[in-house]
Amino acid sequence: MASVTSLSDNVQQHLASALSATLPEAAGADPLLRRSDRADFQANGILALAKKAKANPRELATQVVAQVVTGDLIQDVEVSGPGFLNITIADRAITRNLAERYADDTGRLGVPHAEHPGTTVIDYAQPNVAKEMHVGHLRSAVIGDAVVQLLEFTGENVVRRHHIGDWGTQFGMLIQFLDEHPHELDHKEGQVTGEEAMSNLDRLYKAARKKFDSDEEFKTRARRRVVDLQAGDPQTLAMWQKFVDESKIYFFSVFEKLDMEIRDADIVGESGYNDMLAETCRLLEESGVAVRSEGALCVFFDDIKGPDGNPVPLIVQKSDGGYGYAATDLSAIRDRVFNLKANTLLYVVDARQALHFRMVFETARRAGWLGEDVTAHQLAFGTVLGKDGKPFKTRAGETVKLQDLLDEAVERATAVVREKAGKVGLAEREIVENGIHVGVGAVKYADLSTSAVRDYKFDLDQMVSLNGDTSVYLQYAYARIQSILRKAGEARPTAHPELDLAPAERALGLHLDRFAETVLEVAATYEPHKLAAYLYQLASHLTTFYDQCQVLSADNPAEVVENRLFLVDLTARTLHQGMDLLGIRTPEKL
């Protein structure tokens, strides 16, 4: 099915025609149509046009109104203030538009695909090998996954990349210890759980660190092992791979708890670009983008200086010949642009790395790897804070483990679900399942409903509350609609454009019409919090609708019942699709 033209786009076309008929030189001018609390829409563009034409704006607005055809789409249009146009949409236009969205058999609710999709490589969810994932990894994973879903839904070709930390000097210590204790990562009992895999890695890391700090001969052997690893020694690489594989067991278990799909083929860590590092440095040096300074290969910037006023360079290669993060990140850009044919590179990375990526992107632009056809953006995110407004830590002052946080969220949510289970007849299996969906959804929504660049406070009590801007409120709205549809008996959701709409029905319908434009805007700007805000407003409109418009009332004519069932069913579908794009489940009963 073709996409559905929104009411705002239809009104925009009508106003543009009226403008050009009134003032031919205004053909193609933007009427500046906006949602308004004074009418369904308000057009503000006439003021600028009148100034340009040296005309009285209110008189010009009156002439434009005379050209507007009212009827099926526009019920009324009037001049307001110095020359604004207040526009009221016909009830039948609202219902017909929603009926088209409802009839979309693709399940897209009339949201269009991109006509000319590009290719976006998105770098997100970047844990470190042999290290436990903590609350700091939450935002990259959750925000990145939502952006992936939004981009794919709107038709973009998306390549996922998880740039895991799987390389570096710390592996010399781990590999040497494993070489001297070769059965430490053997799985004698077959498969291990993610928790067991992390326990194995943690135990091995602590033992290796203790020996490294106390045994100088072991320290020497460990440092030699780093050289072997970087030189590609087969035995050393095989042991390194054991750490990567064990870590992936753990990673996948955490991502499964987060209800996120992470594919092995998409995991390309720092090691994936090792073969490109020397060439990246050669290309930068030969082109003059990078220069040698005190033995290191550096890129300098006129506007980036340290506290002492001296330039702060991006160090691509250290004076000892080693490669830093910059070399790897620049090599990754080359791979993503020239091999993956990306038009857009998107990095979901902590805001504290903003300067690093600014320097990397500018270096890539100077080298000609980024330009008008290929752009790079850092989708920077803020810090997760505790209730005290400080970075979220355990009582002992340690970083909160992501797995522990998710387990506690599910535990709290399950208690909330269990408390209300008797009223809706949930079986124990459903209580457990819904507890997971509500708990994980609460964590995701709290993150996604906040602008990525802002810090936010992690408050589980508020997150699993049925009141306020929470995922549970939205999930409950969806479940309540499903309950009404189950109780509807023989009555079926059916649009009746001939019916007049109550104010709450109009408000709900006009908000439903905004879903497509909201999704497209959010996908274009990488701002999932705006979709979360839209969904919360939708649930709020639904609450007002319930208060003012009873759905299954014996006092209502059959067509009113059917039309209201149609409105709530479309609301449920919109909530379900919107929440799905945020990576959050919507239980049928709650």
XYZ file of C-alpha atoms in Angstrom, residues 119-428:
310
model
C 23.665 3.576 3.586
C 24.329 4.382 7.234
C 26.984 2.585 9.257
C 26.103 2.933 12.916
C 28.708 2.233 15.591
C 27.085 1.408 18.950
C 27.110 -1.078 21.854
C 30.889 -1.251 22.337
C 31.788 -3.451 25.346
C 35.350 -4.490 26.163
C 36.678 -8.039 25.953
C 37.350 -9.691 29.326
C 35.579 -6.862 31.166
C 32.126 -6.709 32.708
C 29.528 -4.463 31.081
C 28.407 -1.677 33.397
C 25.727 1.010 33.435
C 27.938 3.183 31.210
C 27.375 0.721 28.347
C 23.594 1.028 28.654
C 23.064 4.263 26.766
C 25.170 3.383 23.720
C 23.338 0.063 23.347
C 19.797 1.325 23.922
C 20.075 4.558 21.928
C 21.920 2.840 19.091
C 19.390 0.020 18.844
C 16.475 2.477 18.685
C 18.167 4.510 15.950
C 18.826 1.309 13.985
C 15.137 0.346 14.193
C 14.007 3.830 13.135
C 16.397 4.064 10.194
C 15.517 0.587 8.916
C 11.787 1.293 9.299
C 12.077 4.410 7.144
C 13.939 2.495 4.434
C 17.593 3.343 5.072
C 20.205 0.650 4.410
C 21.797 0.141 7.815
C 25.076 -1.589 8.591
C 25.568 -2.263 12.298
C 29.014 -2.165 13.811
C 30.013 -3.043 17.375
C 33.541 -1.700 17.829
C 34.450 -3.823 20.842
C 37.665 -3.275 22.769
C 39.488 -6.473 21.846
C 43.091 -5.297 21.437
C 45.817 -3.706 23.492
C 48.658 -4.279 25.917
C 46.446 -5.783 28.650
C 46.070 -8.921 26.550
C 49.762 -9.746 26.929
C 49.198 -10.350 30.626
C 46.039 -12.427 30.051
C 47.469 -14.509 27.206
C 50.672 -15.313 29.070
C 48.717 -16.413 32.134
C 46.481 -18.626 29.986
C 49.564 -20.076 28.306
C 50.880 -21.111 31.729
C 47.412 -22.335 32.867
C 46.104 -23.747 29.555
C 42.849 -25.257 30.819
C 41.428 -22.159 32.555
C 38.922 -21.475 29.766
C 38.129 -25.092 28.891
C 34.425 -25.915 29.146
C 34.464 -29.453 30.485
C 30.729 -29.455 31.149
C 29.794 -28.201 27.691
C 28.155 -24.799 27.212
C 28.426 -22.128 29.890
C 26.036 -19.311 30.710
C 26.930 -15.673 30.250
C 27.245 -15.295 33.996
C 29.641 -18.260 34.183
C 31.677 -16.902 31.257
C 32.073 -13.537 32.999
C 32.988 -15.296 36.237
C 35.694 -17.242 34.382
C 37.107 -14.086 32.827
C 36.991 -12.119 36.066
C 38.716 -14.898 38.000
C 41.403 -15.252 35.344
C 41.949 -11.494 35.096
C 42.415 -11.114 38.863
C 44.866 -14.027 38.992
C 46.838 -12.678 36.018
C 46.947 -9.174 37.500
C 48.169 -10.490 40.858
C 50.986 -12.429 39.179
C 51.844 -9.496 36.891
C 52.200 -7.155 39.892
C 54.224 -9.574 42.022
C 56.401 -11.481 39.539
C 58.890 -9.467 37.479
C 59.778 -12.439 35.264
C 56.093 -12.991 34.461
C 55.747 -9.281 33.714
C 58.624 -9.528 31.217
C 57.068 -12.584 29.549
C 53.683 -10.817 29.398
C 55.159 -7.760 27.693
C 56.925 -10.007 25.190
C 53.522 -11.581 24.497
C 52.138 -8.186 23.437
C 54.807 -8.054 20.742
C 53.882 -11.597 19.633
C 50.197 -10.628 19.486
C 50.854 -7.543 17.392
C 53.149 -9.564 15.113
C 50.353 -12.067 14.478
C 51.945 -15.110 16.119
C 49.435 -17.963 15.481
C 49.603 -19.528 18.969
C 49.226 -16.135 20.650
C 46.314 -15.215 18.389
C 44.601 -18.528 19.179
C 44.716 -17.800 22.911
C 43.585 -14.217 22.330
C 40.606 -15.629 20.409
C 39.649 -17.692 23.475
C 39.213 -14.480 25.452
C 37.134 -12.951 22.657
C 34.908 -16.025 22.370
C 34.390 -16.276 26.137
C 33.523 -12.575 26.256
C 30.990 -12.944 23.452
C 29.125 -15.597 25.439
C 28.763 -13.000 28.165
C 27.985 -10.097 25.801
C 25.227 -12.006 24.056
C 23.634 -12.965 27.367
C 23.459 -9.307 28.463
C 22.126 -8.122 25.124
C 19.528 -10.896 25.241
C 18.386 -9.540 28.616
C 18.147 -6.117 27.002
C 15.955 -7.717 24.312
C 18.387 -6.571 21.617
C 19.602 -8.411 18.546
C 23.393 -8.400 18.312
C 24.744 -10.433 15.398
C 28.204 -11.945 15.454
C 28.943 -10.704 11.933
C 28.376 -7.115 13.087
C 31.041 -7.337 15.803
C 34.181 -5.826 14.276
C 36.438 -4.725 17.097
C 39.668 -2.786 17.197
C 41.514 -5.872 15.937
C 39.480 -5.840 12.731
C 41.462 -2.887 11.405
C 44.991 -3.995 12.344
C 45.974 -4.721 8.736
C 45.015 -1.172 7.709
C 46.899 0.806 10.352
C 50.256 1.144 8.594
C 48.622 2.174 5.322
C 46.395 4.709 7.091
C 49.489 6.334 8.590
C 51.318 6.272 5.255
C 48.401 7.943 3.444
C 48.100 10.658 6.070
C 51.837 11.379 6.085
C 52.247 11.350 2.305
C 49.321 13.736 1.850
C 50.709 16.114 4.455
C 47.624 15.790 6.677
C 49.821 14.294 9.420
C 53.382 15.299 10.283
C 56.147 13.906 12.482
C 56.559 15.680 15.786
C 59.061 14.410 18.369
C 58.980 11.051 16.601
C 55.167 10.699 16.691
C 52.837 11.050 13.697
C 50.451 13.883 14.551
C 47.648 15.978 13.102
C 47.463 19.579 14.368
C 44.479 21.939 14.556
C 44.567 25.739 14.797
C 41.584 25.883 17.135
C 42.529 23.093 19.560
C 45.049 24.130 22.194
C 45.890 22.985 25.707
C 45.802 25.063 28.923
C 49.340 26.239 28.169
C 48.266 27.625 24.795
C 50.207 25.041 22.823
C 48.473 23.006 20.092
C 47.012 19.652 21.154
C 47.522 17.167 18.309
C 45.724 13.987 17.367
C 48.435 11.320 17.744
C 47.976 8.702 15.041
C 51.196 6.793 15.684
C 53.266 6.988 18.862
C 56.990 7.719 18.851
C 57.681 4.046 19.713
C 55.822 2.949 16.580
C 52.669 1.839 18.396
C 49.226 2.813 17.160
C 46.629 4.638 19.225
C 42.835 4.818 19.039
C 43.058 7.481 16.339
C 44.751 5.134 13.866
C 42.082 2.496 14.467
C 39.195 4.964 14.189
C 40.577 6.479 10.987
C 41.095 3.016 9.498
C 37.507 2.162 10.419
C 36.337 5.267 8.544
C 38.258 4.181 5.449
C 36.718 0.708 5.657
C 33.191 2.025 6.151
C 33.428 4.576 3.351
C 35.311 2.645 0.680
C 34.341 -0.975 1.413
C 30.874 -0.646 2.934
C 29.984 2.329 0.670
C 28.494 4.353 3.502
C 26.929 7.774 2.964
C 26.600 8.412 6.688
C 28.768 7.322 9.612
C 27.027 7.486 12.969
C 28.838 6.971 16.273
C 26.785 6.471 19.451
C 29.535 7.357 21.891
C 29.880 9.050 25.290
C 29.908 12.864 25.097
C 33.245 12.883 26.929
C 34.866 11.601 23.719
C 33.574 14.567 21.699
C 36.994 16.190 21.214
C 38.557 12.923 20.041
C 35.884 12.379 17.395
C 35.934 16.008 16.334
C 39.658 15.638 15.615
C 39.220 12.255 13.910
C 36.417 13.525 11.651
C 38.366 16.654 10.706
C 41.435 14.529 9.898
C 39.321 12.266 7.684
C 37.885 15.327 5.909
C 41.358 16.703 5.240
C 42.400 13.325 3.865
C 39.393 13.336 1.518
C 37.706 10.312 3.123
C 34.759 12.404 4.287
C 33.138 15.118 2.206
C 29.863 16.290 0.714
C 28.861 12.732 -0.214
C 29.876 11.144 3.088
C 29.255 12.667 6.486
C 30.104 11.549 10.014
C 28.207 12.378 13.199
C 28.814 11.596 16.833
C 25.505 10.931 18.559
C 26.914 11.916 21.928
C 25.158 10.888 25.113
C 25.321 12.063 28.694
C 25.892 10.237 31.964
C 23.562 8.002 33.956
C 23.210 9.577 37.402
C 21.997 8.260 40.738
C 19.178 9.882 42.726
C 21.810 12.152 44.303
C 22.671 13.622 40.921
C 26.143 12.077 40.905
C 27.407 9.367 38.493
C 25.505 6.161 39.271
C 27.577 3.951 41.605
C 27.025 1.138 44.077
C 27.102 1.900 47.800
C 30.705 0.729 47.799
C 31.456 3.349 45.153
C 31.879 0.856 42.318
C 30.356 1.177 38.857
C 26.987 -0.576 38.690
C 27.053 -3.803 36.671
C 24.575 -3.725 33.808
C 23.407 -7.285 34.440
C 22.662 -6.495 38.117
C 20.767 -3.367 37.134
C 18.565 -5.260 34.663
C 17.900 -8.045 37.170
C 16.766 -5.519 39.771
C 14.545 -3.705 37.254
C 12.839 -6.985 36.336
C 12.435 -7.887 40.009
C 10.769 -4.526 40.799
C 8.568 -4.683 37.703
C 7.469 -8.239 38.440
C 6.293 -7.117 41.884
C 4.209 -4.353 40.276
C 2.736 -6.772 37.721
C 1.991 -9.389 40.389
C 0.147 -6.819 42.503
C -2.386 -6.240 39.717
C -2.345 -9.746 38.217
C -5.572 -10.873 39.909
C -7.622 -8.097 38.324
C -6.732 -9.147 34.778
C -6.344 -12.882 35.380
C -2.642 -13.338 34.666
C -1.159 -16.809 35.052
C 2.245 -17.191 36.745
